[in-house]
Short mmCIF file of C-alpha atoms in Angstrom, two decimals:
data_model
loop_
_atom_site.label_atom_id
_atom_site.label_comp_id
_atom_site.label_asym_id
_atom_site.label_seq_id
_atom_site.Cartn_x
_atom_site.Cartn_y
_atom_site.Cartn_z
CA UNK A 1 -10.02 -15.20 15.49
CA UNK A 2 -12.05 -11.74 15.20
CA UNK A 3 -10.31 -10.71 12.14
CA UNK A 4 -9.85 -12.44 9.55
CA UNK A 5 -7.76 -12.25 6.33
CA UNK A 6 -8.40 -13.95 3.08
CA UNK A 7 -7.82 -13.26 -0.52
CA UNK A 8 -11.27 -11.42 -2.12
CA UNK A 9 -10.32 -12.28 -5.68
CA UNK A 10 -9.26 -15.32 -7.15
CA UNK A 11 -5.58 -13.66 -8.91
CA UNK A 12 -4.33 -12.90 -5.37
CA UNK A 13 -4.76 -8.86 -5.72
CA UNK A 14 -7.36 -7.77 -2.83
CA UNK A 15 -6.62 -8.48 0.87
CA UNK A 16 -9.97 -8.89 2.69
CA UNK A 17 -9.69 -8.17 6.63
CA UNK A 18 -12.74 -8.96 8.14
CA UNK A 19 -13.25 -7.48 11.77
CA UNK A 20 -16.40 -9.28 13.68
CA UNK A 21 -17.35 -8.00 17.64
CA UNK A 22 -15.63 -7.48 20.20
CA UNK A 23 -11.99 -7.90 17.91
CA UNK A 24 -8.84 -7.14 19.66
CA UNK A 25 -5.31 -5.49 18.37
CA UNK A 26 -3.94 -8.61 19.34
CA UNK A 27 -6.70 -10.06 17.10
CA UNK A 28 -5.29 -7.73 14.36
CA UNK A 29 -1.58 -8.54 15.18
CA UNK A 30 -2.93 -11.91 14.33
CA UNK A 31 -4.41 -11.12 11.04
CA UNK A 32 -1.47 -9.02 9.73
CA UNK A 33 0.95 -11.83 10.61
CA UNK A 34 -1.15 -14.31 8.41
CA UNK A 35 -1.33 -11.73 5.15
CA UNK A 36 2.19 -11.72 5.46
CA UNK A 37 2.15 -15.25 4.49
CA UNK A 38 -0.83 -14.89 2.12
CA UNK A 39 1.37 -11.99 0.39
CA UNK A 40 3.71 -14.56 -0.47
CA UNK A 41 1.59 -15.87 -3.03
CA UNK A 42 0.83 -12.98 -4.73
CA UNK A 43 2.00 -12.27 -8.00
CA UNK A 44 2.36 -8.36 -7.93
CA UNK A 45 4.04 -6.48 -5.82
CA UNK A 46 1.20 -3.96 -4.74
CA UNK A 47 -2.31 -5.56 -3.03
CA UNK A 48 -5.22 -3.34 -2.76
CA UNK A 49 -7.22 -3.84 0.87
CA UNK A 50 -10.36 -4.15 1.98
CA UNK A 51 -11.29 -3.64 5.64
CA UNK A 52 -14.91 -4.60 6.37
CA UNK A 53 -16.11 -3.29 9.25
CA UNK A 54 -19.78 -3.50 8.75
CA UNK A 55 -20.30 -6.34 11.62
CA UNK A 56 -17.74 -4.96 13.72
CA UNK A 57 -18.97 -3.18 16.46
CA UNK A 58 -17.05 -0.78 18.97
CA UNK A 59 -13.79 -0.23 17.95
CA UNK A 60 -10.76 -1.07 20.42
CA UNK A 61 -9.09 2.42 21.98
CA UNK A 62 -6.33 4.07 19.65
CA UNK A 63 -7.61 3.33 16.52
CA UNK A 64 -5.34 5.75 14.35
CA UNK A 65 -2.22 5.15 16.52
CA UNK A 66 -2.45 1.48 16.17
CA UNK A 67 -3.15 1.04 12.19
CA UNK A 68 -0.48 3.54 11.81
CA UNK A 69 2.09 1.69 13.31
CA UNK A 70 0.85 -1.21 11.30
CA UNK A 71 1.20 0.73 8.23
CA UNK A 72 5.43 1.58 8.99
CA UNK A 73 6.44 -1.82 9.97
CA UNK A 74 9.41 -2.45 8.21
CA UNK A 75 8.50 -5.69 6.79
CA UNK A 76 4.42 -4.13 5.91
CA UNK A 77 2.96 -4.93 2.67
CA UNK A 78 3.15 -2.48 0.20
CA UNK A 79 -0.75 -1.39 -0.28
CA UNK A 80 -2.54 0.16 -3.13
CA UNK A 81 -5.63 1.78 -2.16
CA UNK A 82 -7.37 0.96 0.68
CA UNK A 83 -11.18 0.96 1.24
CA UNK A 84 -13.09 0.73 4.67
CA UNK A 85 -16.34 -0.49 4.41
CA UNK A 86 -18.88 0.35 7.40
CA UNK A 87 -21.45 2.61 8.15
CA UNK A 88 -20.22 3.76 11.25
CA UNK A 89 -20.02 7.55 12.10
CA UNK A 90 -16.93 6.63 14.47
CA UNK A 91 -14.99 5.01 12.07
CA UNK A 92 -15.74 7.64 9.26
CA UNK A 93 -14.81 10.38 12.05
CA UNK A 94 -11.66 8.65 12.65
CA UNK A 95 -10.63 8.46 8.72
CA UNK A 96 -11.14 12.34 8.77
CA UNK A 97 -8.86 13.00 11.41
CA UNK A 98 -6.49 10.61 9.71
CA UNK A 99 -6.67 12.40 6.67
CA UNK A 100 -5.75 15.61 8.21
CA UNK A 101 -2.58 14.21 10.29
CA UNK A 102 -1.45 12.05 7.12
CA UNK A 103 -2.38 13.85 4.16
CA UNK A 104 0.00 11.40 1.71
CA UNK A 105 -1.55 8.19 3.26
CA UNK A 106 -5.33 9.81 3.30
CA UNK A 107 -4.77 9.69 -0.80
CA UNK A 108 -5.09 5.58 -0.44
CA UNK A 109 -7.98 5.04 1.82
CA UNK A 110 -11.32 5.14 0.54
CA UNK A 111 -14.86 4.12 2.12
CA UNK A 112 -17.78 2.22 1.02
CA UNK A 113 -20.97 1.14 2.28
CA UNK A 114 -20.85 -2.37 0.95
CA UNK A 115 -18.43 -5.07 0.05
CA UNK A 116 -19.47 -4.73 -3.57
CA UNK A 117 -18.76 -0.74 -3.69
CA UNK A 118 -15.41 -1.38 -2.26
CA UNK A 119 -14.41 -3.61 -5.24
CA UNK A 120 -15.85 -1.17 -7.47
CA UNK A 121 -14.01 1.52 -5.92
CA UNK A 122 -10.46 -0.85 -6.23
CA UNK A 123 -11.28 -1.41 -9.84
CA UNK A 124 -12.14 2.14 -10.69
CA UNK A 125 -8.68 3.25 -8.70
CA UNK A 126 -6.83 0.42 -10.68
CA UNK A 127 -8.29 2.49 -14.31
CA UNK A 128 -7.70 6.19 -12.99
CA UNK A 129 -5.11 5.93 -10.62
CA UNK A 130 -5.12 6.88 -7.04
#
């Protein structure tokens, strides 16, 4: 599988998705079917994200149309904040546009460079709010 899911921290409150090359949306279908199960052992009701894209690559055709359905499933996990890590002026692009078609959902993404500024970014979100 080209993306992955896992739990980043050991008290089940960070989703890790992991995209590697050449990942598919039926790759991420895949992944958002097995944090549905991982969600079940959570023990709070909101999960913050993390989406590293840093080994990803090219990004599969309708990017924003395809996360946003994702994000109004009726059965979708209810997300904190959610942080992108990459270096990719696509991706960052893309999370501006978002931003300006969904200004409520723009409040919960963030970006980071690294995996490490992402969880700093979650825990300084979890202090301040979003």
């Amino acid at each position: 599988m080209r993306v992955s899911v896992v739990w980043d921290d050991e008290g089940c409150t960070i989703l890790r998705y992991t995209y590697a090359q050449n990942w598919t949306w039926d790759d991420y279908e895949t992944a958002i079917k097995h944090a549905y199960a991982l969600k079940t052992q959570a023990t709070i009701a909101i999960v913050d994200v993390i989406a590293d894209f840093s080994e990803s690559g090219v990004i599969p055709k309708n990017m924003i149309s395809n996360f946003q359905k994702s994000l109004n499933r009726p059965q979708s996990i209810e997300f904190g904040v959610t942080v992108l890590v990459t270096n990719s002026l696509f991706i960052l692009r893309m999370i501006e546009v978002y931003r300006k078609i969904n200004r409520q959902g723009a409040k919960k993404i963030r970006t980071a460079k690294t995996l490490d500024e992402a969880r700093t970014i979650i825990a300084q979100t979890r202090i301040t709010g979003l």
